[in-house]
Coordinates of C-alpha atoms and ligand atoms in Angstrom, one line a residue:
M29 CA -19.9 22.1 38.3
A30 CA -16.6 20.9 37.1
R31 CA -13.7 22.9 38.5
K32 CA -11.7 24.8 35.9
I33 CA -8.0 24.3 35.6
Q34 CA -6.0 26.9 33.6
F35 CA -2.7 26.6 31.8
V36 CA 0.5 28.6 31.3
E37 CA 2.4 27.7 28.1
T38 CA 6.1 27.8 28.7
V39 CA 7.6 27.0 25.2
L40 CA 8.5 30.6 24.6
R41 CA 10.6 30.8 27.8
D42 CA 11.3 28.1 30.3
A43 CA 10.8 25.1 28.0
N44 CA 13.4 26.3 25.5
Q45 CA 15.5 27.7 28.3
S46 CA 15.6 24.3 30.0
L47 CA 16.1 22.2 26.8
I48 CA 18.2 24.3 24.5
A49 CA 19.7 27.0 26.8
T50 CA 17.2 29.7 25.5
R51 CA 18.6 29.6 22.0
L52 CA 15.2 30.1 20.3
P53 CA 15.3 33.3 18.2
F54 CA 12.1 35.3 17.5
E55 CA 11.8 34.1 13.9
K56 CA 11.6 30.5 15.1
F57 CA 8.5 30.9 17.2
E58 CA 6.9 33.9 15.4
P59 CA 4.8 31.7 13.1
M60 CA 3.0 30.2 16.1
L61 CA 2.2 33.3 18.1
E62 CA -1.3 33.9 16.7
T63 CA -2.1 30.2 17.3
I64 CA -0.9 30.3 20.9
D65 CA -2.9 33.5 21.3
K66 CA -6.1 31.7 20.1
A67 CA -5.5 28.6 22.2
G68 CA -7.0 29.9 25.4
Y69 CA -4.1 29.8 27.8
Y70 CA -4.3 31.7 31.2
A71 CA -0.9 33.2 30.1
A72 CA 2.1 32.6 27.9
E73 CA 5.4 32.8 29.7
C74 CA 7.6 34.5 27.1
W75 CA 10.0 36.9 28.7
G76 CA 12.4 37.3 31.6
G77 CA 14.5 34.5 33.1
A78 CA 17.5 34.0 30.7
T79 CA 15.7 35.4 27.6
F80 CA 16.9 38.9 28.1
D81 CA 20.6 38.0 28.5
V82 CA 20.5 35.4 25.7
C83 CA 18.8 37.8 23.3
L84 CA 21.7 40.3 23.7
R85 CA 24.5 37.8 24.1
Y86 CA 23.8 35.2 21.4
L87 CA 20.7 36.1 19.3
N88 CA 21.5 39.7 18.5
E89 CA 17.9 40.7 19.4
D90 CA 16.7 43.6 21.3
P91 CA 14.7 41.9 24.1
W92 CA 12.3 44.9 24.4
E93 CA 11.6 44.8 20.7
R94 CA 11.0 41.0 21.0
L95 CA 8.4 41.7 23.7
R96 CA 6.6 44.3 21.7
K97 CA 6.5 42.0 18.7
I98 CA 5.1 39.2 20.8
R99 CA 2.5 41.6 22.2
A100 CA 1.4 42.8 18.8
K101 CA 0.7 39.2 17.7
M102 CA -0.9 38.1 20.9
P103 CA -3.5 40.7 21.9
N104 CA -5.7 38.3 23.8
T105 CA -3.4 36.3 26.1
K106 CA -1.7 37.5 29.2
L107 CA 2.0 37.7 28.7
Q108 CA 4.0 36.5 31.7
M109 CA 7.6 37.1 32.7
L110 CA 9.9 35.8 35.3
L111 CA 11.7 38.3 37.5
R112 CA 14.4 37.6 40.1
G113 CA 13.2 40.1 42.6
Q114 CA 15.9 42.6 43.4
N115 CA 18.2 40.8 40.9
V116 CA 15.6 41.6 38.2
L117 CA 17.1 39.6 35.3
G118 CA 20.7 39.7 36.3
Y119 CA 22.8 37.8 38.8
S120 CA 23.3 40.3 41.6
H121 CA 21.2 43.0 43.4
Y122 CA 20.3 46.3 41.8
P123 CA 19.3 49.7 43.3
D124 CA 15.6 50.3 43.7
D125 CA 15.3 53.0 41.0
F126 CA 16.4 50.4 38.4
V127 CA 14.0 47.7 39.7
K128 CA 11.1 50.1 39.6
L129 CA 11.8 51.5 36.2
F130 CA 12.4 48.0 34.8
V131 CA 9.1 46.7 36.1
T132 CA 7.3 49.8 34.8
K133 CA 8.8 49.5 31.3
A134 CA 8.2 45.7 31.2
V135 CA 4.5 46.4 31.8
E136 CA 4.4 49.3 29.3
N137 CA 6.0 47.1 26.6
G138 CA 3.4 44.4 27.1
I139 CA 3.8 42.3 30.2
D140 CA 0.7 41.4 32.2
V141 CA 1.9 39.0 34.8
I142 CA 5.2 39.2 36.7
R143 CA 6.2 36.2 38.6
I144 CA 8.5 37.4 41.2
F145 CA 10.8 35.3 43.3
D146 CA 13.9 35.5 45.4
A147 CA 16.6 32.8 45.3
L148 CA 16.6 32.7 49.1
N149 CA 12.9 33.3 49.7
D150 CA 13.9 36.5 51.4
V151 CA 10.8 38.6 51.0
K152 CA 12.6 41.9 51.6
N153 CA 14.3 41.3 48.3
M154 CA 10.9 41.0 46.6
K155 CA 9.0 43.9 48.1
V156 CA 10.2 46.7 45.7
A157 CA 9.4 44.6 42.6
M158 CA 6.1 43.5 43.9
E159 CA 5.0 47.0 44.7
A160 CA 6.2 48.3 41.4
T161 CA 4.2 45.6 39.6
V162 CA 1.0 46.5 41.4
N163 CA 1.6 50.2 40.7
A164 CA 2.1 49.5 37.0
G165 CA -1.3 47.8 36.9
A166 CA 0.0 44.2 36.3
I167 CA -0.6 41.0 38.2
A168 CA 2.1 40.3 40.8
S169 CA 2.6 36.6 41.2
G170 CA 4.3 36.2 44.5
T171 CA 6.5 33.1 44.2
I172 CA 7.9 30.5 46.6
S173 CA 11.1 29.0 45.4
Y174 CA 10.4 25.5 46.6
T175 CA 13.2 23.5 48.1
A176 CA 13.4 20.7 50.6
S177 CA 15.8 20.9 53.6
P178 CA 15.7 20.4 57.3
V179 CA 14.8 24.1 57.7
H180 CA 12.0 24.4 55.1
T181 CA 8.7 23.7 56.8
L182 CA 5.1 24.0 55.8
D183 CA 4.6 26.7 58.4
K184 CA 7.4 28.8 56.9
Y185 CA 6.0 28.6 53.5
V186 CA 2.5 29.6 54.7
A187 CA 4.0 32.5 56.6
M188 CA 5.8 33.6 53.4
V189 CA 2.5 33.5 51.4
K190 CA 0.9 35.8 54.0
E191 CA 3.8 38.3 53.6
L192 CA 3.5 38.1 49.8
K193 CA -0.2 38.8 50.0
E194 CA 0.5 41.9 52.1
M195 CA 2.9 43.0 49.4
G196 CA 0.2 42.9 46.8
A197 CA 0.4 39.4 45.3
S198 CA -2.8 38.5 43.5
T199 CA -1.7 35.0 42.7
I200 CA 0.8 32.6 44.4
C201 CA 3.2 30.5 42.5
I202 CA 4.9 27.5 43.8
K203 CA 8.1 27.2 41.8
D204 CA 9.7 23.8 41.9
M205 CA 12.6 24.6 39.6
S206 CA 14.3 21.2 40.3
G207 CA 11.4 19.0 39.8
I208 CA 12.1 17.5 43.2
I209 CA 8.7 17.9 44.9
G210 CA 6.9 14.7 45.5
P211 CA 3.1 14.0 45.1
Q212 CA 2.4 13.9 48.9
E213 CA 4.6 17.0 49.5
I214 CA 2.8 19.1 46.9
Y215 CA -0.6 17.9 48.2
D216 CA 0.3 19.0 51.7
L217 CA 1.9 22.3 50.6
V218 CA -1.1 23.3 48.3
S219 CA -3.6 22.2 51.0
A220 CA -1.7 24.3 53.6
I221 CA -1.6 27.4 51.4
K222 CA -5.3 26.9 50.4
D223 CA -6.2 26.8 54.1
S224 CA -4.6 30.1 54.7
T225 CA -5.5 32.2 51.7
D226 CA -8.0 32.5 48.9
L227 CA -5.4 33.6 46.3
P228 CA -5.2 31.4 43.2
I229 CA -2.2 29.1 43.2
D230 CA -0.1 28.4 40.1
L231 CA 2.3 25.4 40.1
H232 CA 5.5 25.4 38.2
T233 CA 7.7 22.3 38.0
H234 CA 10.1 20.4 35.7
C235 CA 10.0 16.8 34.5
T236 CA 13.7 16.2 35.4
T237 CA 13.0 13.5 38.0
G238 CA 9.8 12.2 36.3
L239 CA 7.6 13.3 39.3
A240 CA 6.0 16.2 37.5
Y241 CA 2.9 14.4 36.2
P242 CA 1.8 12.7 39.4
V243 CA 2.7 16.0 41.2
Y244 CA 0.3 18.0 38.9
M245 CA -2.5 15.5 39.5
K246 CA -2.1 15.6 43.3
A247 CA -1.7 19.4 43.2
V248 CA -5.0 19.8 41.2
E249 CA -6.7 17.4 43.7
A250 CA -5.5 19.7 46.5
G251 CA -6.9 22.8 44.8
V252 CA -4.2 24.2 42.5
D253 CA -5.8 26.6 39.9
I254 CA -3.1 27.0 37.3
I255 CA -0.4 24.7 36.0
D256 CA 2.7 25.4 33.8
T257 CA 3.1 23.1 30.8
A258 CA 5.0 23.0 27.5
I259 CA 3.7 22.0 24.2
S260 CA 4.7 18.3 23.8
P261 CA 7.7 18.6 21.5
F262 CA 9.4 20.9 24.0
S263 CA 8.1 19.0 27.1
G264 CA 9.7 16.4 29.3
G265 CA 13.2 16.0 30.6
T266 CA 14.5 19.2 32.1
S267 CA 11.4 21.0 30.8
Q268 CA 7.7 21.0 31.9
P269 CA 5.1 18.3 31.5
A270 CA 3.3 18.3 28.1
T271 CA 0.3 20.6 27.7
E272 CA -1.8 18.1 25.6
T273 CA -1.1 15.2 28.1
M274 CA -2.3 17.2 31.0
V275 CA -5.4 18.5 29.1
F276 CA -6.3 14.9 28.3
A277 CA -5.8 13.6 31.8
L278 CA -7.6 16.4 33.5
R279 CA -10.6 16.3 31.2
Q280 CA -10.9 12.5 31.7
L281 CA -11.1 13.2 35.5
G282 CA -13.9 15.6 34.9
Y283 CA -12.1 19.0 35.2
Q284 CA -12.9 21.8 32.9
V285 CA -10.1 22.8 30.6
D286 CA -10.8 25.5 28.0
L287 CA -7.8 25.0 25.7
D288 CA -8.5 24.6 22.0
D289 CA -7.2 21.2 20.8
S290 CA -6.8 22.3 17.2
C291 CA -4.5 25.1 18.3
T292 CA -2.3 22.8 20.5
K293 CA -2.2 20.3 17.6
K294 CA -1.0 22.9 15.2
M295 CA 1.6 24.1 17.8
A296 CA 2.8 20.6 18.4
D297 CA 3.2 19.9 14.6
Y298 CA 5.2 23.1 14.2
F299 CA 7.4 22.8 17.2
K300 CA 8.2 19.2 16.4
T301 CA 10.1 20.4 13.3
V302 CA 11.9 23.1 15.4
R303 CA 12.9 20.6 18.0
D304 CA 14.3 18.2 15.4
E305 CA 16.5 21.0 14.0
Y306 CA 18.0 21.5 17.5
I307 CA 18.5 17.7 17.9
A308 CA 20.2 17.6 14.5
D309 CA 22.7 20.4 15.2
G310 CA 23.5 19.1 18.7
T311 CA 22.0 22.0 20.7
L312 CA 19.4 19.7 22.2
I313 CA 21.4 16.9 23.8
P314 CA 19.6 13.6 24.6
K315 CA 20.4 13.8 28.3
A316 CA 18.3 17.0 28.6
L317 CA 15.3 14.9 27.5
A318 CA 15.9 12.0 29.8
T319 CA 14.5 11.3 33.2
D320 CA 17.1 11.6 35.9
T321 CA 16.1 10.4 39.3
Q322 CA 19.4 11.3 40.7
C323 CA 18.1 14.9 40.9
L324 CA 16.0 13.7 43.9
T325 CA 19.3 13.6 45.8
Y326 CA 21.2 16.4 44.0
Q327 CA 18.3 18.9 43.7
V328 CA 19.6 20.3 40.6
P329 CA 17.1 22.4 38.5
G330 CA 16.5 21.7 34.9
G331 CA 18.3 24.7 33.5
M332 CA 21.2 24.2 35.8
L333 CA 21.7 20.6 34.8
S334 CA 21.8 21.3 31.1
N335 CA 24.1 24.3 31.8
L336 CA 26.5 22.2 33.9
M337 CA 26.6 19.5 31.2
T338 CA 27.3 22.1 28.5
Q339 CA 30.0 23.7 30.7
L340 CA 31.7 20.4 31.5
K341 CA 31.5 19.4 27.9
Q342 CA 33.2 22.5 26.8
M343 CA 35.9 22.0 29.4
D344 CA 36.2 18.4 28.1
A345 CA 35.4 17.2 31.6
L346 CA 31.9 15.7 31.1
D347 CA 33.3 12.6 32.8
R348 CA 33.4 14.6 36.1
L349 CA 29.7 15.2 36.0
E350 CA 28.9 12.6 38.7
E351 CA 31.4 14.1 41.1
V352 CA 30.2 17.6 40.5
L353 CA 26.6 16.4 41.1
A354 CA 27.7 14.7 44.3
E355 CA 29.5 17.9 45.5
T356 CA 26.5 20.2 44.8
P357 CA 24.3 19.3 47.8
K358 CA 27.4 19.6 50.1
V359 CA 28.0 23.1 48.8
R360 CA 24.3 23.9 49.3
E361 CA 24.4 22.7 52.9
D362 CA 27.5 24.8 53.5
M363 CA 25.7 27.8 52.1
G364 CA 22.7 27.4 54.5
Y365 CA 20.4 25.4 52.2
P366 CA 19.5 28.0 49.6
P367 CA 16.9 26.9 47.0
L368 CA 18.8 26.2 43.8
V369 CA 17.4 28.8 41.4
T370 CA 19.1 31.6 39.4
P371 CA 21.5 32.9 40.6
T372 CA 22.1 30.6 43.6
S373 CA 21.9 27.6 41.3
Q374 CA 24.8 28.9 39.1
M375 CA 26.8 30.0 42.1
V376 CA 26.5 26.7 43.9
G377 CA 27.0 24.8 40.6
V378 CA 30.1 26.7 39.7
Q379 CA 31.4 26.3 43.2
A380 CA 30.8 22.6 43.0
V381 CA 32.7 22.5 39.7
N382 CA 35.6 24.5 41.3
N383 CA 35.7 22.3 44.4
V384 CA 35.9 19.2 42.2
L385 CA 38.3 20.5 39.5
A386 CA 40.6 22.4 41.9
G387 CA 41.0 19.3 44.1
E388 CA 40.5 21.3 47.3
R389 CA 37.2 22.6 48.6
Y390 CA 36.8 26.5 48.5
K391 CA 40.3 27.0 47.2
R392 CA 38.8 28.8 44.2
V393 CA 35.8 30.9 45.1
S394 CA 33.8 33.2 42.7
K395 CA 33.2 36.8 43.6
E396 CA 29.4 35.9 43.7
I397 CA 30.0 33.3 46.4
K398 CA 32.1 35.8 48.3
A399 CA 29.3 38.4 48.1
Y400 CA 26.8 35.7 49.2
C401 CA 28.9 35.0 52.3
R402 CA 29.0 38.7 53.0
G403 CA 25.1 38.7 53.2
E404 CA 24.6 40.6 49.9
Y405 CA 22.0 38.2 48.6
G406 CA 19.9 38.3 51.7
T407 CA 19.2 36.2 54.7
T408 CA 20.0 32.5 54.1
P409 CA 17.4 29.9 55.2
A410 CA 20.0 28.4 57.7
P411 CA 23.2 30.0 58.8
I412 CA 26.2 29.5 56.4
N413 CA 28.8 27.0 57.6
A414 CA 30.9 29.1 59.9
E415 CA 34.2 27.4 58.9
V416 CA 33.6 27.8 55.2
Q417 CA 32.4 31.4 55.7
A418 CA 35.6 32.2 57.7
K419 CA 37.8 30.6 55.0
I420 CA 36.1 32.7 52.3
L421 CA 35.7 36.1 54.2
G422 CA 38.7 36.1 56.4
D423 CA 38.2 39.0 58.9
E424 CA 35.4 40.7 56.9
K425 CA 32.1 41.0 58.7
P426 CA 28.8 40.0 56.9
I427 CA 25.9 42.5 56.7
T428 CA 22.4 41.8 58.1
T429 CA 20.5 44.6 56.4
R430 CA 18.9 44.7 52.9
F431 CA 21.9 45.0 50.6
A432 CA 20.0 47.2 48.1
D433 CA 19.6 49.9 50.8
S434 CA 23.3 50.5 50.4
L435 CA 23.2 50.9 46.6
E436 CA 23.1 54.4 45.0
P437 CA 20.5 55.1 42.3
V438 CA 21.8 54.4 38.8
V439 CA 19.2 55.3 36.3
D440 CA 19.8 59.1 35.9
A441 CA 23.5 58.8 35.8
T442 CA 23.3 56.1 33.2
R443 CA 20.9 58.1 31.1
E444 CA 23.4 60.9 31.1
K445 CA 26.3 58.7 30.3
L446 CA 24.5 57.0 27.3
Q447 CA 23.5 60.2 25.5
G448 CA 23.8 59.7 21.8
L449 CA 23.9 55.9 22.1
A450 CA 20.7 55.0 24.0
K451 CA 17.5 55.8 22.3
S452 CA 15.1 55.1 25.1
D453 CA 14.8 54.2 28.7
E454 CA 14.6 50.6 27.6
D455 CA 18.2 50.9 26.2
V456 CA 19.3 52.4 29.5
L457 CA 17.8 49.5 31.4
S458 CA 19.5 47.0 29.1
Y459 CA 22.8 48.7 29.6
I460 CA 22.4 48.7 33.4
A461 CA 21.5 45.0 33.3
F462 CA 24.2 43.9 30.9
P463 CA 26.6 46.8 30.2
N464 CA 29.0 45.1 27.7
L465 CA 26.4 43.3 25.8
A466 CA 24.0 46.2 25.6
E467 CA 26.8 48.7 24.6
K468 CA 27.9 46.4 21.8
F469 CA 24.3 45.9 20.7
M470 CA 23.7 49.7 20.6
E471 CA 27.0 50.4 18.8
D472 CA 26.2 47.8 16.2
R473 CA 22.8 49.3 15.7
K474 CA 24.2 52.8 15.4
A475 CA 26.8 51.6 12.9
K476 CA 24.1 49.8 10.9
E477 CA 22.0 53.0 10.8
E478 CA 24.9 55.1 9.8
N479 CA 25.8 52.4 7.3
I480 CA 29.3 52.1 8.5
C481 CA 31.0 48.8 7.9
T482 CA 32.2 47.3 11.2
Y483 CA 33.5 44.0 12.2
S484 CA 32.9 42.7 15.7
I485 CA 35.4 41.5 18.2
V486 CA 34.3 38.4 20.0
E487 CA 34.3 39.0 23.8
A488 CA 36.5 36.8 25.8
Ligands
CO4 CO1 11.4 26.6 35.6

């Protein structure tokens, strides 16, 4: 019998995060939710990653309400979110009580699958989120942040999969956020994992370097069960391979794919008009849709590349992009070869920008990079360059324990503090994750309800 390959649709999260910096408001995708629900996907990735931040920061949406609205229109499809382990949806580590409550509430509000990763592949930063997911009755997808470096071997990845299984993972995701994995590498990696576990494997990659299509074909050959794709108008470039293209190719090769073509056609027709609006207003820049083989050297993930370009454009320094991209792998090597994924991708990217624009390496250092050098993000794959670490830390000694163990619980105290403003635990969680954004959101909401006329001050 033909082997069945399942699909995760990414247009609601990663595809638009990668191409248009997550600027897709609820109303823009709402008309398609019932169609996506009927199409027969394994799951729809629709929450987490940057969506939470962007909802509050730019779209004036309550991310929790967005999730409930999606859930209401999609009763039949598993809703998936991306969670940065102990970082949850933010950029630094949180206390365990916050991580547990966040996961519980995400599941209560409609999430079925939580894809959990750690930017350093340090499983001690994933454990609390994994266990909370299992306890809440959702599917914990233990995730490998794929990267290539002299210290990342197949044996290490297989050992990590075993640890994730022990923590309760019921699927394994290989997350190639940079689109840098090659067809032979994925074949070997999937084969090695399949040899060591019977858990289903999901593959996530980006088209950035153009390798994604042959990579999916070889991954399927090696036994991958689920692939992440984006409906064609939001596919390619820094986004995922096109759903319809993969359906066509896999069926031709004799695999069973249960997606409904009339649904994907309807989605494609609709999202084509949405995409064209973003091209017209300049949000979707042509470079984000192009194939860039330089990423094979620079290992820059899709989202990071479009963010870097946007940042440099705003600073009127887009002409320094090549220098920044050349500096990025050097910073990464100094930092002990972290995979480039949120938040390490931003940290390394910003540091590369600083190193180039300041004219001296590590003259300007972000507080995140300082914390990283102190060991607050976890154990790095290889030791941090000692000279750089000394320049950044001075006499300070780095820690070797799990950083979250040193953090005091925050939930109860925040509940107390937000009395009268927060209406629910969800509000409290938003506030802990993004205090300024959530406070402003709640105050605006309150003012609206009390019918007070306010004007908002733009945050610097
Ligand atoms: Co991605």
